[in-house]
Coordinates of C-alpha atoms and ligand atoms in Angstrom, one line a residue:
X1 CA 33.9 7.7 -7.6
X2 CA 32.5 4.2 -7.3
X3 CA 28.5 3.6 -7.3
X4 CA 27.0 1.3 -4.7
X5 CA 23.3 0.0 -4.9
X6 CA 21.9 -1.1 -1.7
X7 CA 18.6 -2.9 -1.0
X8 CA 18.2 -2.7 2.8
X9 CA 16.9 -5.5 5.0
X10 CA 17.6 -6.6 8.9
X11 CA 17.5 -10.3 8.0
X12 CA 19.8 -12.0 5.4
X13 CA 18.7 -15.6 4.4
X14 CA 22.1 -16.2 2.2
X15 CA 19.4 -17.2 -0.5
X16 CA 16.5 -14.9 -1.8
X17 CA 13.3 -15.3 -3.4
X18 CA 13.1 -12.5 -5.8
X19 CA 15.8 -10.4 -7.4
X20 CA 15.3 -6.5 -6.3
X21 CA 14.6 -5.4 -9.8
X22 CA 15.4 -1.6 -8.9
X23 CA 18.9 -2.5 -8.3
X24 CA 19.5 -3.9 -11.8
X25 CA 17.7 -1.1 -13.5
X26 CA 19.7 1.6 -11.6
X27 CA 22.9 -0.6 -12.7
X28 CA 22.0 -0.1 -16.3
X29 CA 21.0 3.5 -15.5
X30 CA 24.6 4.2 -14.2
X31 CA 26.9 5.8 -16.9
X32 CA 29.7 3.4 -17.9
X33 CA 32.1 6.0 -17.0
X34 CA 31.8 4.9 -13.5
X35 CA 32.1 1.3 -14.1
X36 CA 30.0 -1.7 -12.8
X37 CA 28.1 -0.6 -9.4
X38 CA 28.4 -2.7 -6.3
X39 CA 25.3 -4.2 -5.6
X40 CA 24.4 -5.3 -2.3
X41 CA 21.1 -6.8 -1.3
X42 CA 20.9 -7.6 2.2
X43 CA 18.2 -10.1 1.9
X44 CA 21.3 -12.1 0.9
X45 CA 24.0 -10.6 3.1
X46 CA 24.5 -7.4 5.0
X47 CA 26.4 -4.4 3.7
X48 CA 30.4 -4.4 4.7
X49 CA 30.8 -0.7 5.5
X50 CA 34.5 -1.0 4.9
X51 CA 33.9 -1.1 1.2
X52 CA 32.4 2.4 1.1
X53 CA 35.0 4.8 0.4
X54 CA 35.2 8.8 0.7
X55 CA 33.6 10.3 -2.3
X56 CA 31.6 7.1 -3.5
X57 CA 27.8 7.6 -4.4
X58 CA 25.7 5.3 -2.4
X59 CA 22.1 4.7 -3.8
X60 CA 19.4 3.1 -1.1
X61 CA 16.1 2.0 -2.4
X62 CA 13.5 2.1 0.6
X63 CA 9.9 1.1 1.1
X64 CA 8.1 1.9 4.2
X65 CA 8.8 -1.9 5.8
X66 CA 12.8 -1.4 5.2
X67 CA 12.9 2.2 5.7
X68 CA 14.7 2.0 9.2
X69 CA 17.4 -0.3 8.1
X70 CA 17.9 2.1 5.1
X71 CA 18.3 4.9 7.3
X72 CA 20.7 3.1 9.4
X73 CA 22.9 2.4 6.2
X74 CA 22.7 5.9 4.8
X75 CA 24.2 7.1 8.4
X76 CA 27.1 4.7 8.1
X77 CA 27.8 5.7 4.5
X78 CA 27.4 9.3 5.5
X79 CA 30.0 8.9 8.2
X80 CA 32.4 7.2 5.6
X81 CA 32.0 10.6 3.7
X82 CA 30.1 9.0 0.7
X83 CA 27.6 10.7 -1.1
X84 CA 24.1 9.6 0.0
X85 CA 21.2 9.2 -2.3
X86 CA 17.7 7.8 -1.4
X87 CA 15.2 6.3 -3.7
X88 CA 11.9 4.1 -3.7
X89 CA 8.3 4.6 -2.7
X90 CA 8.9 5.5 0.8
X91 CA 11.7 8.3 0.0
X92 CA 9.3 9.7 -2.7
X93 CA 6.7 10.2 0.1
X94 CA 8.8 11.4 3.0
X95 CA 12.1 13.0 1.4
X96 CA 12.8 14.9 4.4
X97 CA 12.8 12.0 6.5
X98 CA 15.5 10.3 4.5
X99 CA 17.6 13.7 5.1
X100 CA 17.0 13.9 8.9
X101 CA 17.3 10.4 9.7
X102 CA 19.1 8.7 7.0
X103 CA 21.9 11.1 6.1
X104 CA 20.7 11.6 2.7
X105 CA 22.4 14.5 0.5
X106 CA 19.9 13.9 -2.1
X107 CA 16.5 12.2 -2.8
X108 CA 15.3 10.8 -6.0
X109 CA 11.3 11.1 -6.1
X110 CA 9.5 9.0 -8.4
X111 CA 11.0 6.9 -11.3
X112 CA 14.7 6.7 -11.2
X113 CA 15.5 5.4 -14.8
X114 CA 16.5 8.8 -16.3
X115 CA 17.3 11.3 -13.3
X116 CA 19.7 8.8 -11.8
X117 CA 22.5 9.5 -14.3
X118 CA 22.1 13.4 -13.5
X119 CA 22.3 12.7 -9.6
X120 CA 25.6 10.8 -10.0
X121 CA 27.1 13.5 -12.5
X122 CA 26.3 16.0 -9.6
X123 CA 27.5 13.8 -6.9
X124 CA 31.0 13.7 -9.1
X125 CA 31.0 17.5 -9.3
X126 CA 30.5 17.7 -5.5
X127 CA 27.2 19.4 -5.9
X128 CA 24.1 17.1 -5.4
X129 CA 20.9 18.7 -5.2
X130 CA 18.7 17.7 -2.4
X131 CA 15.8 16.7 -4.6
X132 CA 15.6 14.9 -8.2
X133 CA 12.3 14.6 -9.4
X134 CA 12.1 11.6 -11.7
X135 CA 8.2 11.7 -11.9
X136 CA 6.3 9.1 -14.1
X137 CA 8.4 8.7 -17.2
X138 CA 6.9 7.3 -20.3
X139 CA 7.2 3.4 -20.9
X140 CA 9.6 4.2 -23.8
X141 CA 12.1 5.7 -21.3
X142 CA 11.9 2.7 -18.7
X143 CA 15.7 1.1 -18.6
X144 CA 16.1 -2.5 -19.2
X145 CA 17.5 -4.1 -16.2
X146 CA 21.4 -5.3 -16.5
X147 CA 21.0 -8.9 -15.5
X148 CA 24.7 -9.4 -16.7
X149 CA 25.4 -8.5 -12.9
X150 CA 23.0 -10.8 -11.1
X151 CA 24.6 -13.7 -8.8
X152 CA 22.6 -16.2 -10.5
X153 CA 22.5 -19.0 -8.0
X154 CA 21.2 -17.2 -5.2
X155 CA 17.7 -15.9 -6.5
X156 CA 14.6 -18.3 -6.9
X157 CA 13.0 -15.9 -9.3
X158 CA 14.0 -13.2 -11.5
X159 CA 11.7 -10.0 -12.1
X160 CA 10.9 -8.2 -15.3
X161 CA 8.3 -5.2 -15.3
X162 CA 5.9 -5.2 -18.4
X163 CA 3.5 -2.5 -17.2
X164 CA 3.8 0.2 -14.6
X165 CA 0.6 2.2 -13.0
X166 CA -2.9 0.8 -12.3
X167 CA -6.3 2.4 -13.3
X168 CA -8.1 1.4 -9.9
X169 CA -8.1 3.1 -6.7
X170 CA -8.2 0.9 -3.8
X171 CA -8.0 2.6 -0.6
X172 CA -5.1 0.6 1.1
X173 CA -2.7 0.8 -1.9
X174 CA -0.3 3.7 -2.9
X175 CA 0.6 2.1 -6.3
X176 CA -2.4 4.2 -8.2
X177 CA -1.1 7.4 -6.7
X178 CA 2.8 7.1 -6.9
X179 CA 3.0 4.9 -10.2
X180 CA -0.1 6.8 -11.6
X181 CA -3.5 5.4 -13.0
X182 CA -2.5 5.5 -16.7
X183 CA -1.0 2.3 -17.5
X184 CA 2.5 2.7 -19.0
X185 CA 3.0 -0.3 -21.0
X186 CA 6.4 -1.6 -22.5
X187 CA 6.7 -3.0 -26.0
X188 CA 7.1 -6.5 -26.4
X189 CA 10.4 -6.1 -28.0
X190 CA 12.1 -4.6 -24.7
X191 CA 10.3 -7.1 -22.2
X192 CA 11.2 -10.4 -24.2
X193 CA 14.7 -9.3 -24.7
X194 CA 15.0 -9.1 -20.9
X195 CA 13.3 -12.4 -20.5
X196 CA 15.6 -14.3 -23.0
X197 CA 18.5 -12.8 -21.3
X198 CA 17.3 -14.5 -17.9
X199 CA 16.5 -17.7 -19.5
X200 CA 19.9 -18.0 -21.0
X201 CA 21.4 -17.6 -17.8
X202 CA 19.1 -20.3 -16.4
X203 CA 16.4 -18.3 -14.6
X204 CA 13.2 -20.1 -15.5
X205 CA 11.0 -18.6 -13.0
X206 CA 10.3 -15.2 -13.6
X207 CA 8.0 -12.6 -12.0
X208 CA 6.4 -10.3 -14.0
X209 CA 6.3 -7.6 -11.4
X210 CA 3.6 -5.4 -12.8
X211 CA 1.2 -3.4 -10.7
X212 CA -1.6 -5.0 -12.8
X213 CA -1.1 -7.2 -15.9
X214 CA -4.7 -6.8 -17.0
X215 CA -4.9 -2.7 -17.1
X216 CA -8.0 -2.9 -19.9
X217 CA -11.0 -4.7 -18.8
X218 CA -13.7 -5.6 -21.2
X219 CA -16.0 -3.3 -19.1
X220 CA -13.6 -0.3 -20.0
X221 CA -13.9 -1.2 -23.8
X222 CA -17.7 -1.5 -23.4
X223 CA -17.7 1.8 -21.5
X224 CA -15.6 3.7 -24.3
X225 CA -17.9 2.2 -26.8
X226 CA -21.4 3.3 -25.2
X227 CA -19.7 6.7 -24.4
X228 CA -19.1 6.8 -28.2
X229 CA -15.5 7.7 -27.7
X230 CA -13.8 6.3 -30.6
X231 CA -10.2 7.8 -29.7
X232 CA -10.2 6.2 -26.2
X233 CA -11.8 3.0 -27.6
X234 CA -8.8 2.7 -30.1
X235 CA -6.4 3.5 -27.1
X236 CA -7.6 0.6 -25.1
X237 CA -7.8 -1.7 -28.0
X238 CA -4.2 -1.1 -28.8
X239 CA -3.2 -1.7 -25.4
X240 CA -4.9 -4.9 -25.1
X241 CA -3.7 -5.8 -28.7
X242 CA 0.0 -5.2 -27.2
X243 CA -0.9 -7.5 -24.3
X244 CA -1.8 -10.2 -26.6
X245 CA 1.3 -9.6 -28.8
X246 CA 3.6 -10.1 -25.8
X247 CA 1.7 -13.1 -24.5
X248 CA 2.2 -14.8 -27.9
X249 CA 6.0 -14.1 -27.8
X250 CA 6.1 -15.5 -24.2
X251 CA 4.4 -18.6 -25.4
X252 CA 7.3 -19.4 -27.8
X253 CA 9.5 -19.7 -24.9
X254 CA 10.7 -23.1 -23.8
X255 CA 7.9 -25.4 -22.2
X256 CA 9.4 -25.3 -18.5
X257 CA 9.3 -21.5 -18.3
X258 CA 7.2 -20.1 -15.3
X259 CA 5.7 -16.7 -15.0
X260 CA 4.0 -15.1 -12.2
X261 CA 2.2 -11.7 -12.2
X262 CA -0.7 -9.6 -10.3
X263 CA -3.9 -9.1 -11.8
X264 CA -7.4 -8.1 -10.8
X265 CA -10.1 -10.5 -10.4
X266 CA -11.9 -8.8 -13.5
X267 CA -9.7 -11.0 -15.8
X268 CA -12.2 -13.8 -14.7
X269 CA -14.6 -12.4 -17.4
X270 CA -12.2 -12.6 -20.1
X271 CA -11.4 -16.3 -20.6
X272 CA -9.5 -15.4 -24.2
X273 CA -7.1 -13.4 -22.1
X274 CA -7.0 -16.4 -19.6
X275 CA -6.1 -18.7 -21.9
X276 CA -3.7 -16.5 -23.6
X277 CA -2.1 -16.2 -20.3
X278 CA -1.8 -19.7 -19.8
X279 CA -0.3 -20.6 -23.2
X280 CA 2.4 -17.8 -22.4
X281 CA 3.4 -19.8 -19.5
X282 CA 1.9 -17.2 -16.9
X283 CA 1.1 -20.1 -14.5
X284 CA 0.1 -18.1 -11.5
X285 CA -1.1 -14.6 -10.6
X286 CA -1.7 -12.6 -7.1
X287 CA -5.3 -11.5 -7.1
X288 CA -6.5 -9.0 -4.5
X289 CA -9.5 -10.8 -3.2
X290 CA -9.2 -8.6 0.1
X291 CA -12.8 -9.5 1.5
X292 CA -15.5 -12.1 0.9
X293 CA -18.2 -9.9 2.0
X294 CA -19.7 -6.9 0.0
X295 CA -19.4 -4.7 3.1
X296 CA -15.6 -5.5 3.3
X297 CA -15.1 -4.5 -0.6
X298 CA -16.9 -1.3 0.0
X299 CA -14.6 -0.6 3.0
X300 CA -11.5 -0.6 0.5
X301 CA -13.2 0.8 -2.3
X302 CA -13.1 -2.4 -4.4
X303 CA -16.7 -3.0 -5.4
X304 CA -15.3 -4.1 -8.8
X305 CA -14.6 -7.6 -7.1
X306 CA -17.1 -10.1 -6.5
X307 CA -18.4 -11.8 -3.2
X308 CA -20.3 -14.9 -2.0
X309 CA -20.7 -17.7 -4.4
X310 CA -19.9 -15.5 -7.6
X311 CA -16.3 -14.7 -5.8
X312 CA -15.8 -18.5 -5.9
X313 CA -16.9 -19.1 -9.3
X314 CA -14.6 -16.2 -10.7
X315 CA -11.5 -17.5 -8.8
X316 CA -12.4 -20.9 -9.8
X317 CA -12.3 -19.7 -13.6
X318 CA -8.4 -18.6 -13.3
X319 CA -7.7 -22.3 -12.4
X320 CA -9.8 -23.7 -15.0
X321 CA -8.0 -22.0 -17.6
X322 CA -4.6 -22.7 -16.4
X323 CA -3.7 -19.9 -14.0
X324 CA -3.2 -20.9 -10.5
X325 CA -4.3 -17.9 -8.0
X326 CA -2.4 -16.5 -4.9
X327 CA -5.2 -15.0 -3.1
X328 CA -4.7 -12.2 -1.2
X329 CA -7.1 -11.2 2.0
X330 CA -7.4 -8.5 4.4
X331 CA -8.6 -8.8 7.9
X332 CA -9.5 -6.2 10.6
X333 CA -12.0 -4.2 8.1
X334 CA -14.5 -2.3 9.9
X335 CA -17.4 -4.6 8.8
X336 CA -15.5 -7.5 9.7
X337 CA -17.1 -10.0 12.3
X338 CA -15.5 -13.0 14.2
X339 CA -17.5 -15.3 11.8
X340 CA -15.7 -13.5 8.8
X341 CA -12.6 -15.5 9.5
X342 CA -14.0 -18.7 9.3
X343 CA -16.0 -17.8 6.3
X344 CA -12.8 -16.6 4.5
X345 CA -10.8 -19.8 5.1
X346 CA -13.8 -21.8 3.9
X347 CA -14.0 -19.5 0.8
X348 CA -10.2 -19.7 0.2
X349 CA -10.2 -23.6 0.1
X350 CA -13.7 -23.7 -1.8
X351 CA -12.4 -21.4 -4.5
X352 CA -9.4 -24.0 -5.2
X353 CA -6.8 -21.1 -4.4
X354 CA -3.2 -22.5 -4.8
X355 CA -1.7 -20.2 -2.5
X356 CA -3.2 -17.7 -0.2
X357 CA -2.1 -14.8 2.3
X358 CA -4.1 -13.1 5.0
X359 CA -2.7 -9.8 6.3
X360 CA -4.3 -7.3 8.7
X361 CA -5.3 -4.0 7.6
X362 CA -2.4 -1.3 8.1
X363 CA -2.3 2.2 6.8
X364 CA 0.3 2.4 4.3
X365 CA 1.8 6.1 3.6
X366 CA 0.6 7.1 0.2
X367 CA -2.9 5.5 0.6
X368 CA -6.4 7.1 1.3
X369 CA -6.6 4.9 4.3
X370 CA -3.2 6.6 5.6
X371 CA -4.4 10.0 5.0
X372 CA -7.8 9.3 6.8
X373 CA -5.9 7.6 9.6
X374 CA -3.6 10.5 10.1
X375 CA -6.4 12.9 10.1
X376 CA -8.2 11.2 12.8
X377 CA -5.2 11.2 15.0
X378 CA -5.0 15.1 14.8
X379 CA -2.3 17.2 15.3
X380 CA -0.7 15.5 18.2
X381 CA -0.8 11.7 17.8
X382 CA 0.0 9.6 20.5
X383 CA 3.7 8.4 20.5
X384 CA 5.6 5.0 21.4
X385 CA 9.3 5.2 22.3
X386 CA 9.0 9.1 21.4
X387 CA 8.0 8.5 17.6
X388 CA 4.4 9.7 16.9
X389 CA 2.1 6.6 15.9
X390 CA 1.7 8.1 12.4
X391 CA 5.3 7.5 11.8
X392 CA 5.0 4.0 12.6
X393 CA 7.8 2.4 10.6
X394 CA 10.1 4.3 12.9
X395 CA 8.8 2.7 16.1
X396 CA 11.1 -0.1 17.0
X397 CA 9.6 -3.6 15.6
X398 CA 9.1 -5.1 19.0
X399 CA 7.0 -2.1 20.4
X400 CA 5.1 -1.6 17.0
X401 CA 1.4 -2.4 17.6
X402 CA -0.4 -5.2 15.8
X403 CA -3.5 -2.9 14.9
X404 CA -3.9 0.8 14.2
X405 CA -7.4 1.0 14.3
X406 CA -9.7 0.4 16.8
X407 CA -12.0 -2.2 15.5
X408 CA -16.0 -1.6 16.3
X409 CA -16.3 -5.3 17.8
X410 CA -13.0 -6.9 18.0
X411 CA -10.0 -6.4 20.0
X412 CA -6.5 -6.4 18.3
X413 CA -5.6 -9.4 20.2
X414 CA -8.6 -11.3 18.8
X415 CA -7.9 -10.1 15.2
X416 CA -4.4 -11.6 15.3
X417 CA -5.2 -14.7 17.0
X418 CA -8.1 -15.2 14.5
X419 CA -5.9 -14.2 11.5
X420 CA -3.1 -16.7 12.7
X421 CA -5.7 -19.5 12.8
X422 CA -6.8 -18.8 9.1
X423 CA -3.1 -18.9 8.2
X424 CA -2.8 -22.4 10.1
X425 CA -6.0 -23.6 8.8
X426 CA -4.8 -22.9 4.9
X427 CA -1.5 -24.1 5.4
X428 CA -2.0 -27.3 7.4
X429 CA 0.2 -30.2 6.0
X430 CA -3.0 -32.0 4.8
X431 CA -4.8 -29.1 3.0
X432 CA -1.3 -28.3 1.4
X433 CA -1.0 -32.1 0.3
X434 CA -4.4 -32.4 -1.3
X435 CA -3.9 -28.8 -3.2
X436 CA -0.7 -30.4 -4.6
X437 CA -2.8 -33.0 -6.5
X438 CA -2.7 -31.3 -9.6
X439 CA 1.0 -32.0 -9.9
X440 CA 1.8 -35.6 -11.4
X441 CA 5.5 -36.3 -10.2
X442 CA 6.2 -36.8 -6.7
X443 CA 9.3 -34.7 -6.8
X444 CA 6.8 -31.8 -8.0
X445 CA 4.5 -32.5 -5.2
X446 CA 7.3 -32.6 -2.7
X447 CA 8.3 -29.1 -4.1
X448 CA 5.2 -27.9 -3.7
X449 CA 4.7 -28.6 -0.1
X450 CA 8.2 -27.0 0.6
X451 CA 7.1 -23.9 -1.2
X452 CA 4.1 -23.7 0.8
X453 CA 5.3 -24.0 3.9
X454 CA 8.4 -21.7 3.3
X455 CA 5.9 -19.2 2.1
X456 CA 4.0 -19.3 5.3
X457 CA 6.8 -19.3 7.2
X458 CA 8.4 -16.2 5.4
X459 CA 5.0 -14.3 6.2
X460 CA 5.4 -15.2 9.9
X461 CA 8.3 -13.0 10.0
X462 CA 6.3 -9.8 8.7
X463 CA 4.1 -8.9 11.4
X464 CA 1.5 -11.5 11.1
X465 CA 3.1 -14.0 13.3
X466 CA 2.4 -14.0 17.1
X467 CA 5.5 -14.1 19.3
X468 CA 9.1 -13.4 19.1
X469 CA 9.7 -17.3 19.6
X470 CA 7.6 -18.1 16.7
X471 CA 9.2 -15.3 14.5
X472 CA 12.8 -16.6 15.5
X473 CA 11.7 -20.1 14.6
X474 CA 10.5 -19.2 11.4
X475 CA 13.6 -17.4 10.5
X476 CA 15.5 -20.5 11.3
X477 CA 13.2 -22.9 9.5
X478 CA 13.2 -20.4 6.3
X479 CA 17.1 -20.2 6.3
X480 CA 17.3 -24.0 6.7
X481 CA 14.5 -24.5 3.8
X482 CA 15.8 -21.9 1.6
X483 CA 18.8 -23.3 -0.3
X484 CA 17.2 -26.7 -1.1
X485 CA 14.2 -24.8 -2.3
X486 CA 16.3 -22.4 -4.5
X487 CA 17.5 -25.6 -6.1
X488 CA 14.3 -26.4 -7.1
X489 CA 13.8 -23.4 -9.1
X490 CA 16.9 -23.5 -10.8
X491 CA 17.0 -23.9 -14.9
X492 CA 19.5 -25.1 -17.1
X493 CA 21.5 -22.1 -18.6
X494 CA 20.5 -21.7 -22.4
X495 CA 23.0 -19.5 -24.3
X496 CA 21.7 -20.1 -27.5
X497 CA 18.1 -19.3 -26.9
X498 CA 16.8 -17.1 -29.6
X499 CA 14.4 -14.2 -29.1
X500 CA 10.9 -15.1 -30.1
X501 CA 9.7 -13.5 -33.3
X502 CA 6.8 -11.2 -33.5
X503 CA 3.7 -13.1 -34.7
X504 CA 1.2 -11.0 -37.3
X505 CA -1.9 -13.0 -36.8
X506 CA -2.8 -11.5 -33.5
X507 CA -6.3 -9.9 -32.5
X508 CA -6.2 -6.4 -32.6
X509 CA -9.9 -5.7 -32.0
X510 CA -12.5 -6.9 -29.8
X511 CA -15.9 -7.8 -30.6
X512 CA -18.6 -6.2 -28.1
Ligands
LIG601 S1 -4.8 -3.3 -5.0 FE1 -4.2 -3.8 -7.0 S2 -6.2 -3.1 -8.3 FE2 -6.1 -1.9 -6.6 S3 -4.9 0.2 -7.0 FE3 -3.2 -1.3 -6.3 S4 -2.6 -2.4 -7.8 FE4 -4.7 -1.5 -8.6

């Protein structure tokens, strides 16, 4: 029985931005008696059905955006008499759908690190169970990825996870419900081992694919202190100390190493943390700004964010402490008005964001928004091409609506075109060139311009773009630019790189 791990995608570029980490984790979780799994990432190239043989086990990881393509692959694998196992966020939320539409024999719900080996062994015995509940395992049980299997020259970024789960509860996000609100943090030993392995291979750009890299805020510590809860306070201090410990070890890596992560805006209150990030080569972070107005933040349960001038100051703080920000904004919130778009574009530029993304509000399965939206449509929701609107990811792409909620004052078309114009404003050639001013070398500035354009065009393919002609053009442009861009990211292999040691002079407490 051979094991296949397939990352579905309807479009392949030959080169991809980021390694699909789950494939390399499940490869490591595959018992050695099955040999090395066959990894297929369809963002590179499409699966070859001929390679799937009777009795093989085929693992397919899906999220909502690639579920339809995943189901196509599942049916092909089932026709070839393989054992079909689905996993990932979407299969966790809709296991029955993977069975009905994707030919699944089994679905792994939650973390696959531990249950994957059990599912494979049951397949070998010809008796896979319909559901394997992986749940939310402790960080000590997270499996380190098998990077020896990665095709080094086809990815720009590698991905390593340091913490799973997020204590917040944003209405549009499923992370806190699927990964939990208790941050599960890996020790610095296992994280640094993986990172050094990647640097030895020649990856110098590494995404810290965390739900929230700043799981303990100063406000959390202050609250535990005021509640006179010493146990909680110690737990939080310990977690914070472990973050600093990891960052101190990352700081010992070669100077040209670049990390990128996700973080909440609250980190701006904690300049000691930002300085440690910068020293640790964490040069950039995605910050969910969502909205520039207090009403918009209320709409998405994110009132811990700032609005107005305070927002701009907070975002600038990141950059002043050496951390570039990719700001993420949502349009189509009930409180948005036509003037919100220009205000947002102006705030993104004034806050000195290095990159920005502007998405329209969509109800994602597993979120509070989705549950609320599903309820409003009642037991008999409208259908498109025979698919209920509440299962929108099954509607063929070309027929999918651009917006799922009626907005109080704007049409879907108005929201779409205004969103598009904010993208165009932020990613015009002139503003990009101006933003690249922080880079000294002209080669570096050129790289920045290319990356900004490729980022903008890749997004054009994910529902933000206007019409199919624009999407097709974007696809071509991205394919054309992807290879030279990848070369800009490549590093020199460092086979002799040593694992940075653990320093003993780290802060373990915080003065409040
Ligand atoms: S959007 Fe970010 S901060 Fe909010 S719950 Fe999700 S991961 Fe946490």
